[in-house]
Coordinates of C-alpha atoms in Angstrom, one line a residue:
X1 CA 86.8 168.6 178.2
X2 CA 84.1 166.7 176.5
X3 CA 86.9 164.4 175.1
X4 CA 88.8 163.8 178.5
X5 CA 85.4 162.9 180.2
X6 CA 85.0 160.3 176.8
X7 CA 88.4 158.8 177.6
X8 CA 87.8 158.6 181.6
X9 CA 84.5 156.8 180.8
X10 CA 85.7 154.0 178.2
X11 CA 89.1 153.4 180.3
X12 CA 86.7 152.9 183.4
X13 CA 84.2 150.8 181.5
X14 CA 85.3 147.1 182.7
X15 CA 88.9 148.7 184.2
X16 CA 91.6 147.0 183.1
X17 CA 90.3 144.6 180.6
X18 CA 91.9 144.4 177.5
X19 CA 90.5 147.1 174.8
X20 CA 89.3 144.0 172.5
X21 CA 87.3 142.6 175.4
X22 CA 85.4 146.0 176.2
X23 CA 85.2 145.9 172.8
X24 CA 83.2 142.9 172.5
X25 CA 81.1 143.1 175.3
X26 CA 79.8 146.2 173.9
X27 CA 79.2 144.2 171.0
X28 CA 77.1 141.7 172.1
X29 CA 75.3 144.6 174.3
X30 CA 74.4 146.3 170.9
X31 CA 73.5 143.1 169.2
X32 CA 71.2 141.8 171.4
X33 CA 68.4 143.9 171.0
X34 CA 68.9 144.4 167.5
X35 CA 68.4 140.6 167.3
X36 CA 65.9 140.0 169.1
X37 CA 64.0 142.4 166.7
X38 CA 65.0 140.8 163.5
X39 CA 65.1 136.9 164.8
X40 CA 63.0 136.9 167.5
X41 CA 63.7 136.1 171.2
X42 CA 64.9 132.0 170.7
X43 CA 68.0 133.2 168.2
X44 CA 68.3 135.8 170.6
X45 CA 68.1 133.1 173.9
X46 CA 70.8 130.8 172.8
X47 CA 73.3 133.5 171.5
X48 CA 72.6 135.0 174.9
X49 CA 73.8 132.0 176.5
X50 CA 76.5 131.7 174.6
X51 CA 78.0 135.1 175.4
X52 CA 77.2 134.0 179.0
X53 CA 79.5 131.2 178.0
X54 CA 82.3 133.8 177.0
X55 CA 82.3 135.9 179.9
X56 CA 83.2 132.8 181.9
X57 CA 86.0 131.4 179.5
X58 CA 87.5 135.0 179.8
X59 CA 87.3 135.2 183.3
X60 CA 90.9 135.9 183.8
X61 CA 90.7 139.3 181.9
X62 CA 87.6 140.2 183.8
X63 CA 85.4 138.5 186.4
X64 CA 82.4 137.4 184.8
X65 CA 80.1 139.5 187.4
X66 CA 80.4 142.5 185.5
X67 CA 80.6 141.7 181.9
X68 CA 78.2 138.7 182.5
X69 CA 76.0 141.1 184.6
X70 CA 75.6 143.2 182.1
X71 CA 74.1 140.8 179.9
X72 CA 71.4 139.6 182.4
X73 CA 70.4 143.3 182.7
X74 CA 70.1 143.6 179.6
X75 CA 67.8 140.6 179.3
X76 CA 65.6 141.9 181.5
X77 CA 65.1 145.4 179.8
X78 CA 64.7 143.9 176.8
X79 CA 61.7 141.6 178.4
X80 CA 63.0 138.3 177.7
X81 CA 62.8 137.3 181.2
X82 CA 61.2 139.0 184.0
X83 CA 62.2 140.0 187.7
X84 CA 59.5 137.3 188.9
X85 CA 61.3 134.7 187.0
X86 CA 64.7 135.6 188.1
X87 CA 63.3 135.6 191.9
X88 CA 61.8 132.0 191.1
X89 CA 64.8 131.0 190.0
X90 CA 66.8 132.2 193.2
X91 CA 64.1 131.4 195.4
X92 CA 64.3 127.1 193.9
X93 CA 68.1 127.7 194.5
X94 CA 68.4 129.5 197.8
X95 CA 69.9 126.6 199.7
X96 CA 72.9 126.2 197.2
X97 CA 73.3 130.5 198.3
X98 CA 73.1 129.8 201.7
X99 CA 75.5 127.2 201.0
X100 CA 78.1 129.2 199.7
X101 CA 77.9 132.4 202.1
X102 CA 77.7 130.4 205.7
X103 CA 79.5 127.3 204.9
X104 CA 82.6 128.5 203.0
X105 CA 82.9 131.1 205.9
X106 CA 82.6 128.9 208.2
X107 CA 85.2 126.4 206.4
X108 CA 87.6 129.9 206.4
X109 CA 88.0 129.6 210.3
X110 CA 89.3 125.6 209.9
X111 CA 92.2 126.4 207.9
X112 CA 94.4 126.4 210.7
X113 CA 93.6 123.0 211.1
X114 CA 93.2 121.8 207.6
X115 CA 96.3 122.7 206.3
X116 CA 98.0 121.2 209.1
X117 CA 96.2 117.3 208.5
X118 CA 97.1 118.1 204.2
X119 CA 100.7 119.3 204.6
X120 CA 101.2 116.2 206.9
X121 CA 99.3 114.5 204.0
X122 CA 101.3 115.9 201.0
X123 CA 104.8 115.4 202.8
X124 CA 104.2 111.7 203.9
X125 CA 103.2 110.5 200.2
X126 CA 105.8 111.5 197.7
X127 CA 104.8 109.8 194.6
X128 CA 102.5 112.6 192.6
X129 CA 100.5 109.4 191.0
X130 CA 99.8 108.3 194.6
X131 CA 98.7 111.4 196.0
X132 CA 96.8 112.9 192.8
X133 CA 94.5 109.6 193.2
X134 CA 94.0 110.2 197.2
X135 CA 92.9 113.7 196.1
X136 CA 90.6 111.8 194.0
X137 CA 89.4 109.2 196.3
X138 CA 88.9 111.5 199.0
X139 CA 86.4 113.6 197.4
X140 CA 84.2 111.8 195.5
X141 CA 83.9 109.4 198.6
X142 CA 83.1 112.1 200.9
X143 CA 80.9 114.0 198.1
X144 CA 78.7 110.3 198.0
X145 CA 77.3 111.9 201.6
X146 CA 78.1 115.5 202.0
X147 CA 78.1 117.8 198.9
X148 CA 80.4 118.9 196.2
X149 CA 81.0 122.8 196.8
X150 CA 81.7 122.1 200.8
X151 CA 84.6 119.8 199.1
X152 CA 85.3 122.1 196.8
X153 CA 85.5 124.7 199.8
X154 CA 87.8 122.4 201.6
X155 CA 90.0 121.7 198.7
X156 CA 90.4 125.3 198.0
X157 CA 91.3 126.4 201.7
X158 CA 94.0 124.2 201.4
X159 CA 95.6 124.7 198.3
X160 CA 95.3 128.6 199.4
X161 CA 97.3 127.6 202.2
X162 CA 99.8 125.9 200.8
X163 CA 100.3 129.0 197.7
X164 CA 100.6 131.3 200.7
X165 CA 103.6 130.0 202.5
X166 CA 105.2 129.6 199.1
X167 CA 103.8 133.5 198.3
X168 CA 105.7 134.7 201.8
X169 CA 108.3 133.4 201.2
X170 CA 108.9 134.6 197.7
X171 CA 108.4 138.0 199.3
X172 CA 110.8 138.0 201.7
X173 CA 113.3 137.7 199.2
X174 CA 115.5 140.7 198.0
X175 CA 113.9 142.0 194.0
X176 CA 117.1 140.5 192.4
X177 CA 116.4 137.2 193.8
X178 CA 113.1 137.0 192.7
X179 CA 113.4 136.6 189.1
X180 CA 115.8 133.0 189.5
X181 CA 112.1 131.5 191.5
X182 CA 109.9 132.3 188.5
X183 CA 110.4 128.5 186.9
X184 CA 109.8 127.3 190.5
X185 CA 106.7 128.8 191.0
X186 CA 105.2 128.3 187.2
X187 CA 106.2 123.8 188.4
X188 CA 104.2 124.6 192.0
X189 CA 101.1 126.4 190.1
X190 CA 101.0 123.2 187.5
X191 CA 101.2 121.1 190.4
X192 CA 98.1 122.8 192.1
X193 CA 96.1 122.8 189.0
X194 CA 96.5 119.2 189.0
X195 CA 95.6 118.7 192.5
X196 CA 92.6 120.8 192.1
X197 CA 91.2 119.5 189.4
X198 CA 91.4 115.8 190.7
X199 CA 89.6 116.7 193.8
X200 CA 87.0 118.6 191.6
X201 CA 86.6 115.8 189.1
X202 CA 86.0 113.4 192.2
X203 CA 83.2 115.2 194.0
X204 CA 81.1 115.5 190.3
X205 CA 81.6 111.5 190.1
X206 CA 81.1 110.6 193.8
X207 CA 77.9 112.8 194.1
X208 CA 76.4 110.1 191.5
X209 CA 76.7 107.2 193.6
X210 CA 73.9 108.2 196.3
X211 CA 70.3 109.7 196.1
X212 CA 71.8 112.1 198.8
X213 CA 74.9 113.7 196.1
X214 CA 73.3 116.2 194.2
X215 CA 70.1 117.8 194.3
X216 CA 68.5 116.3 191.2
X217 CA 69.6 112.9 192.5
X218 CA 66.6 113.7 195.2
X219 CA 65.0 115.2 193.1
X220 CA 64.2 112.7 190.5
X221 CA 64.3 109.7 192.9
X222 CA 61.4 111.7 194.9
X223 CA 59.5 111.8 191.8
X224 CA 60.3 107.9 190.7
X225 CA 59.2 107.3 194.7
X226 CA 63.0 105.8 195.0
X227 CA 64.1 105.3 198.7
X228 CA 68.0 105.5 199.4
X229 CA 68.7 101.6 198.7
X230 CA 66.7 101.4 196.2
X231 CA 68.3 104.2 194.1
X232 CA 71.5 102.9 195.2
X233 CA 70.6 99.5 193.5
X234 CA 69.3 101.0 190.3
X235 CA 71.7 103.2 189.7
X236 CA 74.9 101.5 190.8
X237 CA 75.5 99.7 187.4
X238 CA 76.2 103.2 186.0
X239 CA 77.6 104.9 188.6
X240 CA 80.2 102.4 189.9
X241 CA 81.4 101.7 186.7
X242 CA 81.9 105.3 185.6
X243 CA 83.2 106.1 189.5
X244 CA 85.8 103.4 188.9
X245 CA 86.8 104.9 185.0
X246 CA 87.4 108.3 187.0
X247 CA 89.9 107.0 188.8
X248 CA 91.7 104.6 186.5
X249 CA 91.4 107.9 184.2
X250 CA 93.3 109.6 186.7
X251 CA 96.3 107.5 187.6
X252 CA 96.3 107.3 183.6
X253 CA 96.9 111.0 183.3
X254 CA 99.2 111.5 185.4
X255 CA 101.5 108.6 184.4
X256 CA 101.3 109.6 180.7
X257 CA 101.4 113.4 181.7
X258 CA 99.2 114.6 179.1
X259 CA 97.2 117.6 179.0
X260 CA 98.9 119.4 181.7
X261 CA 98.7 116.4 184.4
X262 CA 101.5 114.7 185.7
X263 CA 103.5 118.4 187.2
X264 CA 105.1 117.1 190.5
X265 CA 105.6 118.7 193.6
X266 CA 108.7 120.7 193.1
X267 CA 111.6 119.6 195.9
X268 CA 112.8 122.8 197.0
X269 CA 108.8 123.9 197.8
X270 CA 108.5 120.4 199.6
X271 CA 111.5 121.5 201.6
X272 CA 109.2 124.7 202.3
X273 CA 106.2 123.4 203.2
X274 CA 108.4 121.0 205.7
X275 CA 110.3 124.0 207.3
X276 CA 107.1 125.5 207.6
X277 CA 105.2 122.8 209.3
X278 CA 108.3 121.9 211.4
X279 CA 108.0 125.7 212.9
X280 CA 104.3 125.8 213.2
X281 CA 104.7 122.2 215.3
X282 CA 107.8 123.8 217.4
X283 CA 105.9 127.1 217.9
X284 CA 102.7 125.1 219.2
X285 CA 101.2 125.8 222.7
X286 CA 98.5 124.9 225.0
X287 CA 96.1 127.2 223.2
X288 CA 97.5 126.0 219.8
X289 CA 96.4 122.9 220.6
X290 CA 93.3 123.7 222.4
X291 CA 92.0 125.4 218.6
X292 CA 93.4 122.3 217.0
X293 CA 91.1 119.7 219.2
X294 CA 88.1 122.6 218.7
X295 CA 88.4 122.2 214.9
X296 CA 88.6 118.7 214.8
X297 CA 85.7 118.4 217.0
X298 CA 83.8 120.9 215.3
X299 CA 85.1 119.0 211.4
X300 CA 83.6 115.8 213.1
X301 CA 80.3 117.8 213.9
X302 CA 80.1 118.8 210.3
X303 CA 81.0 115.4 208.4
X304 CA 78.1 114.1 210.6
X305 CA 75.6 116.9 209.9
X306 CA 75.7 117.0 206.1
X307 CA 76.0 112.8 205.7
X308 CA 72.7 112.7 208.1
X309 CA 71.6 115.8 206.5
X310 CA 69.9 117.3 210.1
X311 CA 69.4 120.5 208.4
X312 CA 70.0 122.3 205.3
X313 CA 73.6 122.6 204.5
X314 CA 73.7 126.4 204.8
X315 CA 72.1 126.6 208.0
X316 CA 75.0 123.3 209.2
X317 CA 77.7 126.4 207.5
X318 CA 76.4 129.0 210.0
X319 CA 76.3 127.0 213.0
X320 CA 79.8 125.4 211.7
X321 CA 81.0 129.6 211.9
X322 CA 79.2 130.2 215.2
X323 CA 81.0 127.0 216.9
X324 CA 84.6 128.2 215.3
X325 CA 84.1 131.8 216.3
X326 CA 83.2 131.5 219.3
X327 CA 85.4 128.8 220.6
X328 CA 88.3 129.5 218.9
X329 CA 87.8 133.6 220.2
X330 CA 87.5 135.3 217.1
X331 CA 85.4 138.6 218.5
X332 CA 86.4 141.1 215.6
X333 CA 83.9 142.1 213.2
X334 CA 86.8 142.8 210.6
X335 CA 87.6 139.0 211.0
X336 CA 84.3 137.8 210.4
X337 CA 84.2 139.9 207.4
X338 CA 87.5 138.4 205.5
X339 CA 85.6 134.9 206.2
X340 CA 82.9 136.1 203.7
X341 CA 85.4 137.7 200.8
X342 CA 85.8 134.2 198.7
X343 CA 82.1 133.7 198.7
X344 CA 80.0 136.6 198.2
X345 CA 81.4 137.1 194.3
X346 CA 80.4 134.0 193.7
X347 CA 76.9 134.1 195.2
X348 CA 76.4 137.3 193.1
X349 CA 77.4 135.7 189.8
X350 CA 75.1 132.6 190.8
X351 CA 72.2 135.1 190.6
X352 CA 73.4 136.8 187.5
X353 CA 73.8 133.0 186.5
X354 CA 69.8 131.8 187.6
X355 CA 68.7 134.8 185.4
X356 CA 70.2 133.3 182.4
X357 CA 68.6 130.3 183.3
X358 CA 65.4 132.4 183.7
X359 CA 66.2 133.6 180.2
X360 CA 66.0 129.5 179.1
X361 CA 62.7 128.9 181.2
X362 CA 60.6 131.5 180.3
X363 CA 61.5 131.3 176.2
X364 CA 61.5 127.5 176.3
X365 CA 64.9 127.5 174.8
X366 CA 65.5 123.9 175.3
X367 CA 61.4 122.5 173.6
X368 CA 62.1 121.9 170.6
X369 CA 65.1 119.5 171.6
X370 CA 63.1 117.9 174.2
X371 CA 60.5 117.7 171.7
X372 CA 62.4 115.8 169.3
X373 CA 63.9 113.5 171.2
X374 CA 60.6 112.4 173.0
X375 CA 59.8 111.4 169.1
X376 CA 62.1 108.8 169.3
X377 CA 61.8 105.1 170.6
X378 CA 64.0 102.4 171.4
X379 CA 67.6 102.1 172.4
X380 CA 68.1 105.2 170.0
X381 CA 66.2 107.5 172.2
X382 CA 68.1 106.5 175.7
X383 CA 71.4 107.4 173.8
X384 CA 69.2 110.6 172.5
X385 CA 68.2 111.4 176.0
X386 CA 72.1 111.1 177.6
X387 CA 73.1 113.4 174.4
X388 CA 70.8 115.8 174.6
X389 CA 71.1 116.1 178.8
X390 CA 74.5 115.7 178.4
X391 CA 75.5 118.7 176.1
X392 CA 72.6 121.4 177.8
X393 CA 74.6 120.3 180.7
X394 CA 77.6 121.5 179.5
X395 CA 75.8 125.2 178.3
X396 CA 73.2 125.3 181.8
X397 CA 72.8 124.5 185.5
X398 CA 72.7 120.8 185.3
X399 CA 70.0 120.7 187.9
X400 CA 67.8 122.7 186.1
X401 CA 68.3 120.5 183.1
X402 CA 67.7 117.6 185.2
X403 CA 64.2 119.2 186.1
X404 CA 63.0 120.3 182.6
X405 CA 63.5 116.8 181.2
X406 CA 61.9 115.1 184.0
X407 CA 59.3 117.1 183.8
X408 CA 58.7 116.4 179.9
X409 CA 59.2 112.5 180.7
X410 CA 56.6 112.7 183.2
X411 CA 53.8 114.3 181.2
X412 CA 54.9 111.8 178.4
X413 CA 54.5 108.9 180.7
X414 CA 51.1 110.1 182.3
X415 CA 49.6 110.3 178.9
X416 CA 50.5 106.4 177.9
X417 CA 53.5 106.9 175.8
X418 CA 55.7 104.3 177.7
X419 CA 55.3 101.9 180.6
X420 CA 56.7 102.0 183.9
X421 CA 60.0 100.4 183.2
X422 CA 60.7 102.6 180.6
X423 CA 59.8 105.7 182.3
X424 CA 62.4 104.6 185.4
X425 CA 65.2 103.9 182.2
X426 CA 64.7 107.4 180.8
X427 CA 64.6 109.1 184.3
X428 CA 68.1 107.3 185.0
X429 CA 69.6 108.6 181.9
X430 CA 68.4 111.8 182.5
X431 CA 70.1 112.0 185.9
X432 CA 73.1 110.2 184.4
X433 CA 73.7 112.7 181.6
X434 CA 73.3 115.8 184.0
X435 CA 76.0 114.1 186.3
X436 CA 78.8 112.5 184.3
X437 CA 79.0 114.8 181.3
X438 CA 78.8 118.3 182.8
X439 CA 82.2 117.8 184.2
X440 CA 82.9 118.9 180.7
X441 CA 82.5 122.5 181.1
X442 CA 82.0 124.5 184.4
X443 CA 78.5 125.8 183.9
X444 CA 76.9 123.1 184.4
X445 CA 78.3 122.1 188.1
X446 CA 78.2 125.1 190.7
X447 CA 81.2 123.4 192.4
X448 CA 83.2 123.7 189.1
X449 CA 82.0 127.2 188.8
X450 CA 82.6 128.0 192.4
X451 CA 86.5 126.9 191.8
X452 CA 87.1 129.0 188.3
X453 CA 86.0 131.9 190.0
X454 CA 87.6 131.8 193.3
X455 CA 91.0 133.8 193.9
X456 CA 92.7 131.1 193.9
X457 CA 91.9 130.3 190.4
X458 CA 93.3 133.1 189.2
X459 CA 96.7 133.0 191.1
X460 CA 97.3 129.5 189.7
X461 CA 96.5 130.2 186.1
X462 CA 93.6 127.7 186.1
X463 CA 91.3 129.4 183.2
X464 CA 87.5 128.0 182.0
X465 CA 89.9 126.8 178.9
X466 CA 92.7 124.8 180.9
X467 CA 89.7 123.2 183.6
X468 CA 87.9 122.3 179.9
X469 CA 91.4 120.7 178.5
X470 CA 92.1 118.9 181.8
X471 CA 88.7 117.3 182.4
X472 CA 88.4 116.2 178.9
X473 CA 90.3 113.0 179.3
X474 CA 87.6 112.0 182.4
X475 CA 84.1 113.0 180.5
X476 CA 85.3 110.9 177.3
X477 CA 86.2 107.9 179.8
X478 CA 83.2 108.0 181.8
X479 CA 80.9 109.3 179.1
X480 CA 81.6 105.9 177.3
X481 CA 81.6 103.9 180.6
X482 CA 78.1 105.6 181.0
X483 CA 76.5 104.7 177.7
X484 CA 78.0 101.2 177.9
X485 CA 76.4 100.8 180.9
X486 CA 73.3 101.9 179.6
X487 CA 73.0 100.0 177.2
X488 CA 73.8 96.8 178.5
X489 CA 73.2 96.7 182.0
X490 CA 70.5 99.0 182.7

């Protein structure tokens, strides 16, 4: 009995993950403290973080909630961060939560709507190149003035749509005939991995050209006393040239089709989507349209709210859901519950997430690098600073990166280490580097995090590994745009 009750335990542990995985989660879950006795708690911090890491590349044998969970619990019992700090953390990051659980829901009730404008999109433009760079275009304009994971939300909504139809429809046909469409739908997955990682590679680069893009773009102009125009000025010689590299970057990758760009829209699922559309056009009446004209209105409302920024975004997302739901009808509370699904995991792991960055704060993980590079002066130490942000980036939240640096440079400048000019060049590398470069990796940007871990991610086969080999070509392109820029033009 004793042995059956072993067996029901381990097979539960982490369900269906392979053995190897359980295997090393309970690893690291046993090392950890054993570390942190013999090394103390900073060997301890950074392997922490990079187990973190781990859990996320293996998200597709087991979402990183649980096995990453574990590890932030486990941090806490072990003291190296506390509740407090954790609370702090979510407390500094509450509107990116709200964010996610009002406005994705309320994005969940324009699909109707939104896959209606992109199918007419995706069926009018036949050249992949063309369309890839629309994609492109498209977000990071719009991320300029709104933000990147209501883009992200967008994107996703979309390509969920589209994978749906093509889902159905596979469905509907008899088991033998199932097997002949596997090559079909392998070429339509390929092609949504490359449209979703254009749009997401779009919103990191067009949320650097205003003070109004991403939170430590306010942030640090608020502490360099930067109005819009002005930040526009000073930063534009960086962030034009490295918004322009993104998209030369992408109408290079998909004419030379490397690194998994370049799949085109296979012509049997274009003849879907078109048969689709046709019937949902045929099949539209005066209510039909009457929801269509509600959610353009209501997508107008929205566009206008987060570019003049009239309240925080979440709070926009819930009156965004209130306008949908009660216009459109929707009355059920079973409805208003499947508008909340794609977003809750994700709020969770963000929390899980903010206490490994808890984990950073309170044993000053990153000092010592700061430190050093605060040693340096010169032309050196700019490069220093856009390394140094750049790869903690890559490993961190990029806005809390963005704040620890500033921070340092601050204290630096108010005790006479540099003048004024110098102190505005290091805060716009430090913004720079926490942009550009954590496109990298999808830790540092919640927007890339929110699109690894979504459903949709998984359906499509779009790992942490293949969003780290398809954004490679755009961080070495505008990484070296960046530093040119920086050192010549800022």
């Amino acid at each position: 009995m004793l042995a059956t009750y072993r067996k029901a335990f381990v097979f539960n542990f982490l369900g269906s993950s392979a053995t190897w995985y359980k295997l090393t989660i309970m690893a690291f879950l046993l090392l950890n403290p054993l570390l942190l006795f013999v090394c103390g708690p900073f060997i301890t911090g950074w392997t922490l973080i990079l187990e973190f890491i781990f859990t996320l590349a293996m998200i597709l044998q087991c979402h990183p909630l649980a096995s990453g969970g574990l590890l932030a619990l486990e941090a806490l019992a072990l003291g190296m961060t506390s509740p407090a700090a954790v609370l702090h953390e979510v407390e500094s990051n509450l509107e990116v939560l709200l964010m996610l659980m009002f406005m994705v829901a309320g994005i969940h009730f324009m699909k109707e709507g939104l896959r209606l404008a992109f199918t007419t999109l995706l069926l009018r433009v036949r050249s992949k190149m063309l369309l890839s760079l629309i994609f492109c275009v498209i977000a990071s304009l719009l991320s300029a003035f709104l933000d990147a994971l209501t883009m992200i939300a967008v994107i996703i909504t979309v390509a969920s749509s589209f994978y749906m139809v093509y889902f159905d429809y596979i469905q509907s046909l008899p088991l033998s005939e199932r097997a002949d469409k596997v090559p079909e739908g392998d070429a339509f997955k390929a092609f949504l991995r490359n449209i979703m990682m254009h749009g997401a590679v779009g919103t990191v680069f067009g949320g650097t050209l205003t003070l109004v893009g991403e939170p430590q773009n306010i942030f640090i102009a608020q502490l360099m006393g930067w109005n819009f125009m002005e930040y526009l000025r000073i930063y534009a010689v960086i962030s034009v040239p490295a918004l322009l590299a993104c998209y030369l970057t992408c109408f290079f990758v998909e004419w030379t089709k490397i690194l998994g760009f370049g799949k085109p829209l296979p012509e049997s699922v274009r003849a879907l989507l078109k048969a689709r559309a046709d019937k949902q056009m045929e099949g539209m009446d005066i209510r039909a349209w009457a929801r269509m004209i509600v959610q353009s209105l209501v997508g107008v409302y929205l566009i206008s709210a987060l570019a003049l920024h009239i309240a925080p975004v979440g709070f926009i997302g819930l009156s965004v859901m209130v306008l949908l739901t009660a216009f459109l009808g929707v009355t059920e509370e079973h409805k208003f519950g499947e508008a909340f699904t794609e977003a809750m995991p994700f709020a969770s792991l963000l929390v899980v997430f903010f206490s490994i960055v808890a984990v950073i704060h309170e044993q000053q993980l990153f000092t010592p690098l700061i430190a050093s590079v605060l040693k340096l002066e010169g032309e050196v130490q700019l490069l220093a600073f856009f390394a140094a942000n750049g790869i903690l980036s890559t490993m961190s939240d990029s806005v809390f990166v963005a704040t620890v640096f500033i921070s340092e440079v601050e204290k630096a400048f108010n005790a006479g280490a540099f003048d004024r000019e110098w102190y505005e060049k290091l805060a716009v590398v430090v913004n720079t580097a926490t942009n550009i470069p954590a496109v990298a990796t999808p830790n540092g940007q919640p927007a890339f995090l929110f699109l690894l871990t979504s459903s949709l991610a998984s359906v499509i086969r779009l790992s942490y590994l293949e969003m780290v080999k398809m954004a490679l070509p755009f961080l070495v392109s505008t990484s070296t745009v960046a530093v040119i820029s920086i050192m010549y033009f800022l």
